[in-house]
Short mmCIF file of C-alpha atoms in Angstrom, two decimals:
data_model
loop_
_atom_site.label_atom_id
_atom_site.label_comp_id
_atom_site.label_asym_id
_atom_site.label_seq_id
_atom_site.Cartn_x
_atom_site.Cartn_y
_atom_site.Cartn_z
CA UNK A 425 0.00 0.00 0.00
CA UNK A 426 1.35 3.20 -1.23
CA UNK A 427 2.71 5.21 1.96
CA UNK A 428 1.04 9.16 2.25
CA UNK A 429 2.53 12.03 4.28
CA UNK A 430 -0.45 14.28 5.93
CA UNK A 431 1.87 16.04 8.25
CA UNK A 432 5.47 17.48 8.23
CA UNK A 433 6.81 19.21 11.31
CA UNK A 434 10.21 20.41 11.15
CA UNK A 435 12.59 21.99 14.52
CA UNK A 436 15.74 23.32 14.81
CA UNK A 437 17.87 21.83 17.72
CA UNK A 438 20.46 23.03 19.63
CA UNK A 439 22.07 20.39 21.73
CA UNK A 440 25.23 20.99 24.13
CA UNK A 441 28.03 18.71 23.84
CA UNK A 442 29.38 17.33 26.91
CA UNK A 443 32.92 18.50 26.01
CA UNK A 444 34.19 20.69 23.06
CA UNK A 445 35.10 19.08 20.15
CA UNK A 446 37.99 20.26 18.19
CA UNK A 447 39.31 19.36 14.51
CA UNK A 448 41.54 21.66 12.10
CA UNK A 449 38.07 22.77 10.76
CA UNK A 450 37.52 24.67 14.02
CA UNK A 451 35.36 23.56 18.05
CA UNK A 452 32.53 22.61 18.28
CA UNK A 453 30.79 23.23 21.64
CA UNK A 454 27.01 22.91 20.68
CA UNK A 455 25.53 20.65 17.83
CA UNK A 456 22.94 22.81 15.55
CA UNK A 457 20.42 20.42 13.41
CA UNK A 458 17.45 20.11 12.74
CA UNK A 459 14.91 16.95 12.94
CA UNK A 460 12.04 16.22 10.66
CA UNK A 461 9.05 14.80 11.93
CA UNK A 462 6.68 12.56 9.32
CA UNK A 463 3.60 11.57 9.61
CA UNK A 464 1.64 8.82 7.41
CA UNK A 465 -2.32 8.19 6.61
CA UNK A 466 -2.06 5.39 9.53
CA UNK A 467 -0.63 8.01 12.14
CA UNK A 468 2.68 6.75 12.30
CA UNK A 469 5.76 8.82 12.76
CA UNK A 470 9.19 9.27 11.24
CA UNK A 471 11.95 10.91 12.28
CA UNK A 472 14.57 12.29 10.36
CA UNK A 473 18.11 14.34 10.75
CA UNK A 474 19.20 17.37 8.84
CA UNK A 475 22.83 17.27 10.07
CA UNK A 476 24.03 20.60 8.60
CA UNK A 477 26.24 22.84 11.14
CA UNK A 478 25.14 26.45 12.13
CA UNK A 479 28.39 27.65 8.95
CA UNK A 480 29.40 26.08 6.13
CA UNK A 481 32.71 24.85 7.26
CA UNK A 482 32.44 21.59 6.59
CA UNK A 483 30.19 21.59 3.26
CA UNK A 484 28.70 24.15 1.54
CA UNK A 485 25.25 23.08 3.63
CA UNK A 486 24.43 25.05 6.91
CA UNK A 487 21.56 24.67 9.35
CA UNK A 488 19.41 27.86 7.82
CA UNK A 489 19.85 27.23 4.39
CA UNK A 490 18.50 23.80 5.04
CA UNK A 491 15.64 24.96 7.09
CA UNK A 492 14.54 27.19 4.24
CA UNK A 493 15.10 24.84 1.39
CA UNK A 494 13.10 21.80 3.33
CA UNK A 495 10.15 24.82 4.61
CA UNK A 496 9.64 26.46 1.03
CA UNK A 497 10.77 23.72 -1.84
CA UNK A 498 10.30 20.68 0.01
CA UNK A 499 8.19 19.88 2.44
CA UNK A 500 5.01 21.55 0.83
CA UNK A 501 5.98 18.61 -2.11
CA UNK A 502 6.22 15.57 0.11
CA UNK A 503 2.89 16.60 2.67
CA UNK A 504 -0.24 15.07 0.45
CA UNK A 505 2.57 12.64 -1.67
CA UNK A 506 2.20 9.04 -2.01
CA UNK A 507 5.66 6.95 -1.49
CA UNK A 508 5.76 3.16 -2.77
CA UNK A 509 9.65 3.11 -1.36
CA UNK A 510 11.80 5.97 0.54
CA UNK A 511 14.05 5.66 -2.94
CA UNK A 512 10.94 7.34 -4.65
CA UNK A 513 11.70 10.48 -2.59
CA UNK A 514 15.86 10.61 -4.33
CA UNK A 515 13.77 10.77 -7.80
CA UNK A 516 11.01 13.68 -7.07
CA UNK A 517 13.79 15.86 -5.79
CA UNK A 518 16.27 15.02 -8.20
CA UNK A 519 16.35 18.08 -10.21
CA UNK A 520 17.42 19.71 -7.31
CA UNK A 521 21.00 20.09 -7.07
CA UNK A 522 22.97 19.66 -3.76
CA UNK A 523 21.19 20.19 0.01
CA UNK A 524 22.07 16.67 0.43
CA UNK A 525 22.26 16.59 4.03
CA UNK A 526 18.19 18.48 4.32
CA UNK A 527 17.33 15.71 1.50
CA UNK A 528 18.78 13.02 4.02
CA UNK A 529 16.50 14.17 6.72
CA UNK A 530 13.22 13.16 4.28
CA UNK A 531 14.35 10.40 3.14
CA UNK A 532 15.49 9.22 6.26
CA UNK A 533 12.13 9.48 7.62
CA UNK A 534 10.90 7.73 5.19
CA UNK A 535 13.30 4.76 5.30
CA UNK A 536 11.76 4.66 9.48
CA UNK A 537 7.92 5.22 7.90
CA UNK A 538 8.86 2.26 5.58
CA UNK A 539 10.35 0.07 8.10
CA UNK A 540 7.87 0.70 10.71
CA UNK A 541 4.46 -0.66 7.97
CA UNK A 542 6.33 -3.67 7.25
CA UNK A 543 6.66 -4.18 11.03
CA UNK A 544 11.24 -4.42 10.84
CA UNK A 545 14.07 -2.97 12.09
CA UNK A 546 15.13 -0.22 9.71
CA UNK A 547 18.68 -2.59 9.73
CA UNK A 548 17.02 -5.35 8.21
CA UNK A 549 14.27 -3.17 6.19
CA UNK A 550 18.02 -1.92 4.59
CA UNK A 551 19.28 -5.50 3.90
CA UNK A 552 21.57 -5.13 7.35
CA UNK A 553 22.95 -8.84 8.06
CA UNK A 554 24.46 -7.96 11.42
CA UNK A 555 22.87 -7.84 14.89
CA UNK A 556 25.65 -5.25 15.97
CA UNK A 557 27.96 -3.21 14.71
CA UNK A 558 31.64 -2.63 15.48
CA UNK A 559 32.64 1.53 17.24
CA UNK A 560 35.60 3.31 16.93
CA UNK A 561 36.46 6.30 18.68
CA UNK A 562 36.91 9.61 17.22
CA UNK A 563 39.35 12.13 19.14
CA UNK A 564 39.19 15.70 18.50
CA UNK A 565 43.02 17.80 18.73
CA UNK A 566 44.30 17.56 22.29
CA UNK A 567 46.64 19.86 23.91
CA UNK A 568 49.65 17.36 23.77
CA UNK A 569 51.05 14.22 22.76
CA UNK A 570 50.73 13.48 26.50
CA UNK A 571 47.34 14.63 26.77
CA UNK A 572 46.16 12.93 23.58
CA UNK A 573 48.02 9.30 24.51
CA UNK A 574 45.77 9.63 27.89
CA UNK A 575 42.50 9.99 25.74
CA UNK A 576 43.55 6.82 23.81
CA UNK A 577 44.18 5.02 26.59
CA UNK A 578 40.88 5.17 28.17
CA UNK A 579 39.52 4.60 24.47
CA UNK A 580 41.28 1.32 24.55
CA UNK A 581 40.43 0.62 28.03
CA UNK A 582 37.03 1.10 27.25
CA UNK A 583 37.38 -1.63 24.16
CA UNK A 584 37.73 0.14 21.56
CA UNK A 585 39.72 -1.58 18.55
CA UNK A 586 40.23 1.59 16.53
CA UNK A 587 40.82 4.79 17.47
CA UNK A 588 41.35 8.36 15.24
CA UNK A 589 42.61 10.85 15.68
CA UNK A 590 42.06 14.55 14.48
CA UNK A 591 45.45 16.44 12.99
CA UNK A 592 46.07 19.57 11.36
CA UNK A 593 49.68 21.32 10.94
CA UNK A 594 51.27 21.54 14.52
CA UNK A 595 49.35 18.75 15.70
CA UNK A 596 50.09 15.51 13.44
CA UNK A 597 53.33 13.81 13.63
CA UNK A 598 54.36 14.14 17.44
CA UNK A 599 50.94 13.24 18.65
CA UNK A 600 50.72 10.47 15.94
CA UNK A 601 54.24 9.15 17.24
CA UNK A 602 53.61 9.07 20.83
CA UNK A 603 50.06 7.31 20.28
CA UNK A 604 52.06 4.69 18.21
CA UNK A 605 54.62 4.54 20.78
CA UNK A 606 52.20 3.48 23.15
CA UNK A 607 50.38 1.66 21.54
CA UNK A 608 52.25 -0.62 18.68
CA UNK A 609 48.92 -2.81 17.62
CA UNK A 610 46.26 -0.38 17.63
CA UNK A 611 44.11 -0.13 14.80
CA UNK A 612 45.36 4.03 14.40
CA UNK A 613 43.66 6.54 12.05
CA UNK A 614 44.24 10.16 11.52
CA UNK A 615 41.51 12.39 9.72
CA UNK A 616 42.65 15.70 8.55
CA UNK A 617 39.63 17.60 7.34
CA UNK A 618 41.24 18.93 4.70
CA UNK A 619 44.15 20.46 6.30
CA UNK A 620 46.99 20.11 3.92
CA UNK A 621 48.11 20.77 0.82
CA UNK A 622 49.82 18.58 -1.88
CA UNK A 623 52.93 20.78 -1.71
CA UNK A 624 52.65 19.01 1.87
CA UNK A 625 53.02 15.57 0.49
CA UNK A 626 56.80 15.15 1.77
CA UNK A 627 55.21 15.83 5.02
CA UNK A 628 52.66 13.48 4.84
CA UNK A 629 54.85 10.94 3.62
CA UNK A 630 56.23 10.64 7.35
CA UNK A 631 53.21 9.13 8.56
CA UNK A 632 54.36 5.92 6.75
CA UNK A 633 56.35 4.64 9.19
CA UNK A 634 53.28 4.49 11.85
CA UNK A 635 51.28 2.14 9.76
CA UNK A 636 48.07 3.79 10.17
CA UNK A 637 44.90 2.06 9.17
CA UNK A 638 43.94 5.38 7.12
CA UNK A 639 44.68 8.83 6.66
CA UNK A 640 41.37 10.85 6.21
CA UNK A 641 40.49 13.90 3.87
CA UNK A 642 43.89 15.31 4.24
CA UNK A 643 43.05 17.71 1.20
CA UNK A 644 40.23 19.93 -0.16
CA UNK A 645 37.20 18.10 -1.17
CA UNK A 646 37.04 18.99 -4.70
CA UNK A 647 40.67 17.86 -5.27
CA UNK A 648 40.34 14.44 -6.47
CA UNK A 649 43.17 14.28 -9.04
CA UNK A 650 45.35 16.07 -5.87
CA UNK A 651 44.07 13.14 -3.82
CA UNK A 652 45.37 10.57 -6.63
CA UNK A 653 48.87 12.58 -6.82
CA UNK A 654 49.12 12.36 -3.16
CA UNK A 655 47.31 8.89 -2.69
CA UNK A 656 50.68 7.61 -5.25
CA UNK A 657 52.96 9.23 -2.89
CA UNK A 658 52.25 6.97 0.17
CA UNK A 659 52.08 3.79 1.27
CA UNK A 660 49.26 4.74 3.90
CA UNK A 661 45.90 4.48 2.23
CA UNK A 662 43.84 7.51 1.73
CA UNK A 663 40.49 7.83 2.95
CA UNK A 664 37.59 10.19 1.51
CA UNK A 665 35.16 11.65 3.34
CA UNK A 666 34.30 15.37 2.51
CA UNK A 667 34.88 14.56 -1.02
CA UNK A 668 31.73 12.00 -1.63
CA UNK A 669 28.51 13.49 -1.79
CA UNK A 670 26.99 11.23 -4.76
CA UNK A 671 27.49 7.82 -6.32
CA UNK A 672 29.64 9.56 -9.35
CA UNK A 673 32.13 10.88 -6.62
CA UNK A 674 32.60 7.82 -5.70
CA UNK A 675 33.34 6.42 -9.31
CA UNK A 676 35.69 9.04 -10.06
CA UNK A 677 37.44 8.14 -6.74
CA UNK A 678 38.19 5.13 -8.12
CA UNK A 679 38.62 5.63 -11.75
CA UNK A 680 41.49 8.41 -10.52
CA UNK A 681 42.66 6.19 -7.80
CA UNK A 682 42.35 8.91 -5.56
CA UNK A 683 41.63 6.45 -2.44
CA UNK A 684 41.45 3.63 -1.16
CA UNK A 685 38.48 3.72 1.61
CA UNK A 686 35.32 5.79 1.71
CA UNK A 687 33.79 6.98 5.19
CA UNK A 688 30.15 7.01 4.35
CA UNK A 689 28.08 9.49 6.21
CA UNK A 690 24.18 9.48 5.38
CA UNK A 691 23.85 13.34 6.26
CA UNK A 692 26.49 13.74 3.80
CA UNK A 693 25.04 11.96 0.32
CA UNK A 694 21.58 12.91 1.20
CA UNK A 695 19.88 10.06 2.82
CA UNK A 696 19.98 5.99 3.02
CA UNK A 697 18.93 5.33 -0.19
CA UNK A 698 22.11 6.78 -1.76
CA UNK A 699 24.32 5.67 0.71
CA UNK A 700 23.25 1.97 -0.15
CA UNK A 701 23.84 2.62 -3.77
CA UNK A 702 27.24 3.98 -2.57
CA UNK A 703 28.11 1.08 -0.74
CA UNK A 704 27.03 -1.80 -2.78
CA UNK A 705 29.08 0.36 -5.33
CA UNK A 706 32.42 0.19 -2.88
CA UNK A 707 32.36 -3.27 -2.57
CA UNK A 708 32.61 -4.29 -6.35
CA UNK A 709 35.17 -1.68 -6.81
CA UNK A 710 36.80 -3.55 -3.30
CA UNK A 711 37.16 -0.88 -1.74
CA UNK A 712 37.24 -0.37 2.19
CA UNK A 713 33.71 1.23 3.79
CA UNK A 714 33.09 2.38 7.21
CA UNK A 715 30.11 4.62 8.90
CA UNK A 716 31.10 8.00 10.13
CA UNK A 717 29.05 10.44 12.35
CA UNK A 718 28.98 14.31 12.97
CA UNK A 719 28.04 14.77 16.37
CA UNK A 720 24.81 13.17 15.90
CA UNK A 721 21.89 13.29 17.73
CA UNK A 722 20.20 9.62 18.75
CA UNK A 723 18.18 10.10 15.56
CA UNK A 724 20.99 9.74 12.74
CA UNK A 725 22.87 7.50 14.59
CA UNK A 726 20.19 4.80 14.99
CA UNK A 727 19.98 5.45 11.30
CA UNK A 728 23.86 5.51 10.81
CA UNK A 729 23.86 2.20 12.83
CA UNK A 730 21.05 0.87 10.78
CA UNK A 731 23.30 1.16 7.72
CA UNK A 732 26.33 0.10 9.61
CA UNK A 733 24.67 -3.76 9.40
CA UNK A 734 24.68 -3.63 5.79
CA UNK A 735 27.70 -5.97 3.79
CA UNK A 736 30.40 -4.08 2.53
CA UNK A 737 31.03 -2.17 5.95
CA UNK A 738 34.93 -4.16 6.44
CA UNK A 739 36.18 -1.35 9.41
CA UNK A 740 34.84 -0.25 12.90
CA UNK A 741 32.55 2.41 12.76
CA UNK A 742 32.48 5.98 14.10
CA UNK A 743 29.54 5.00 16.20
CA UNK A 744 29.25 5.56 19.71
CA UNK A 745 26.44 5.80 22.89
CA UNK A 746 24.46 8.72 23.49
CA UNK A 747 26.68 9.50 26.27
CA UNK A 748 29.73 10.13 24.28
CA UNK A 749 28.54 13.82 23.68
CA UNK A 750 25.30 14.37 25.32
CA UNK A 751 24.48 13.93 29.16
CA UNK A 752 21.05 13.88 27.72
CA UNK A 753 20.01 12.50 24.35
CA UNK A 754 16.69 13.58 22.36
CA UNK A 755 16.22 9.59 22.17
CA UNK A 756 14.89 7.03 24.69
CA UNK A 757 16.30 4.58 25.34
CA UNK A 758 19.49 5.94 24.55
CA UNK A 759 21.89 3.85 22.46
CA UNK A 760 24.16 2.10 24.15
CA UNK A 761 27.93 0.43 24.14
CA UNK A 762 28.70 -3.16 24.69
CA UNK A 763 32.18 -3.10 24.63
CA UNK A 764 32.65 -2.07 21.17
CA UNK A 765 29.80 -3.33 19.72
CA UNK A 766 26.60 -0.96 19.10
CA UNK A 767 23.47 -3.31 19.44
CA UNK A 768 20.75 -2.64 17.01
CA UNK A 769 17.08 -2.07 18.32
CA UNK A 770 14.98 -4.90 17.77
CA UNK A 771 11.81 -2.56 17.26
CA UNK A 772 10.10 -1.61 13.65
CA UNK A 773 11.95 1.52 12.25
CA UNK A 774 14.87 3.38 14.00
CA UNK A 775 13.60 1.36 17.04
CA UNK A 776 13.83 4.29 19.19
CA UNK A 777 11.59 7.02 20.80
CA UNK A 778 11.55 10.35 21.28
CA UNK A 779 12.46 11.97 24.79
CA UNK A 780 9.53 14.22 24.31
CA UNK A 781 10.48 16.41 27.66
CA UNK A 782 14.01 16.43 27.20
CA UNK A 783 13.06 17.66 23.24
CA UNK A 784 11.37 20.42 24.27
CA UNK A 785 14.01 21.93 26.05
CA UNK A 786 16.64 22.22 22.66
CA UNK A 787 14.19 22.16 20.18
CA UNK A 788 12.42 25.24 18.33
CA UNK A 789 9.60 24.29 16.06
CA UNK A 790 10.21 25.81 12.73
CA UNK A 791 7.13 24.84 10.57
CA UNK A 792 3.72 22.40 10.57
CA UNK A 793 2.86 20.93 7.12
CA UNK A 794 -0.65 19.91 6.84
CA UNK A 795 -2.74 18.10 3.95
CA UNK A 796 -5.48 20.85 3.06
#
């Protein structure tokens, strides 16, 4: 039965992060999104995350461009529209160039609408295969080596396999070095959010010798064929992230060899639906997938974790509990750590519910879309 939206309601939230997070793109200290609320002929609800940051530092997409392109383009077109699949959402918009991470949010709540009417987890609604999914740890830029090898070391104490770790000029090799020091086997990452240039490839070169699992986004986004000059330079295998919003990034990744593994973020290529098309991509091209976050709210990352089930995820996952970076999260129950392992929620959809109290107390409504 063909699945109709009667109501939209969109918010903006502003959730405080238990501890600043720095990269070489800047600190974070408070997460601005936004969540999309769906609602079907049945009276079921969806949720869905716009993950766009308050300024475009990390892709062209902030949070009030999104807001306005969802409130006057978007939302007035999916309220009184009939969906056979979320994937029929990716093809009415598709005209519509870019906003990926405000076209995730839809589709997203879609994929939860969909799971929830044929009564699965939105893992296995997805194709997932896996009952949990393997976390890594993300560390933002610490003031020293010192400081930075104490992080990791609770990380590991904690079980974590795989830690990474943020860098940016400064910050890189003597922090990398020390961590390695201390900790020979460790499954070690760095991600540089673009902080480099290829003139700093002799640099980079250096980080050879610490056999890291990856080294992430060290250059600008749109520099794929600088990514394949660099990528030929070192023995440590480059990682995209910033630089795939859409399936044909990915294909000129590979047809460039800029890369050898591909963080896929769902805010980031607009939704599940393309990530999947991503992935399934990735794994005949063999190349290495993992699930990365950004700051999250319990929302995306029960959909992040949903996705993390899927084959063709071969790494630990930038997952974590709701108590990484929120004393409270806009979720109940919270998600939760088993040693490394994120557990998925055995309910229909996301498999999670909204902290309605909590909610009200970071979230601003921004628009109510009603069938005439």
């Amino acid at each position: 039965m063909e699945l109709q939206i009667v109501q939209a309601r969109l918010w903006a939230l502003k959730m405080p992060l238990l501890h600043p997070f720095a990269s070489s793109e800047g600190t974070v200290a408070t997460k601005d999104a936004l969540l999309l609320e769906l609602t079907d002929q049945s009276g079921r609800r969806g949720f869905g995350e716009c993950s766009a940051f308050a300024t475009p530092f990390y892709t062209a997409e902030f949070q009030a461009g999104a807001a306005a392109f969802l409130q006057h383009l978007v939302l007035p077109r999916v309220v009184g529209h009939g969906y056979h699949h979320p994937d029929d959402f990716d093809q009415q918009v598709a005209n519509w160039q870019g906003n990926q991470m405000a076209k995730a949010a839809v589709n997203c709540a879609l994929w939860d609408l969909y799971a929830q009417r044929q009564n699965q987890p939105l893992a296995k609604a997805l194709g997932g295969e896996r009952a949990a999914a393997e976390a890594g740890i993300s560390l933002g830029i610490q003031a020293s080596p010192a400081a930075l090898v104490e992080k990791v070391a609770q990380a590991v104490a904690a079980g974590y396999r795989r830690v990474k770790v943020k860098i940016k000029s400064g910050h890189d090799l003597a922090d990398l070095r020390a961590v390695r020091a201390a900790f020979p086997t460790l499954m070690l990452m760095a991600d540089a959010n673009s902080a480099y240039q290829l003139t700093d490839a002799a640099h980079l070169r250096q980080l050879d010798e610490l056999r890291l699992t990856m080294l992430e986004q060290p250059l600008a986004p749109g520099d794929l064929i600088e990514h394949a000059a660099l990528q030929a330079q070192l023995q440590t295998p480059l990682c995209l992230d910033e630089s795939i919003t859409t399936l044909a990034d990915a294909q000129a990744m590979v047809q460039l060899q800029a890369g050898k593994v591909i963080n896929l973020k769902v805010a980031r290529v607009g939704g599940l639906s393309a990530a999947k098309q991503i992935l399934a991509f990735a794994q005949q091209a063999q190349l290495d997938c993992w699930v990365g976050g950004m700051l999250d709210s319990g929302v995306a990352r029960a959909a992040s974790l949903a996705l993390a089930t899927l084959p063709g995820i071969t790494l630990p996952n930038d997952l974590s509990a709701s108590t990484r970076f929120y004393a409270t999260d806009i979720i109940d129950p919270p998600l939760t750590l088993q040693g490394s392992q994120m557990l998925v929620p055995a309910a229909a959809g996301l498999g999670v519910e909204i902290n309605w109290p909590y909610f009200a107390q970071v979230a601003t409504l921004l628009g109510d879309f009603t069938m005439n």
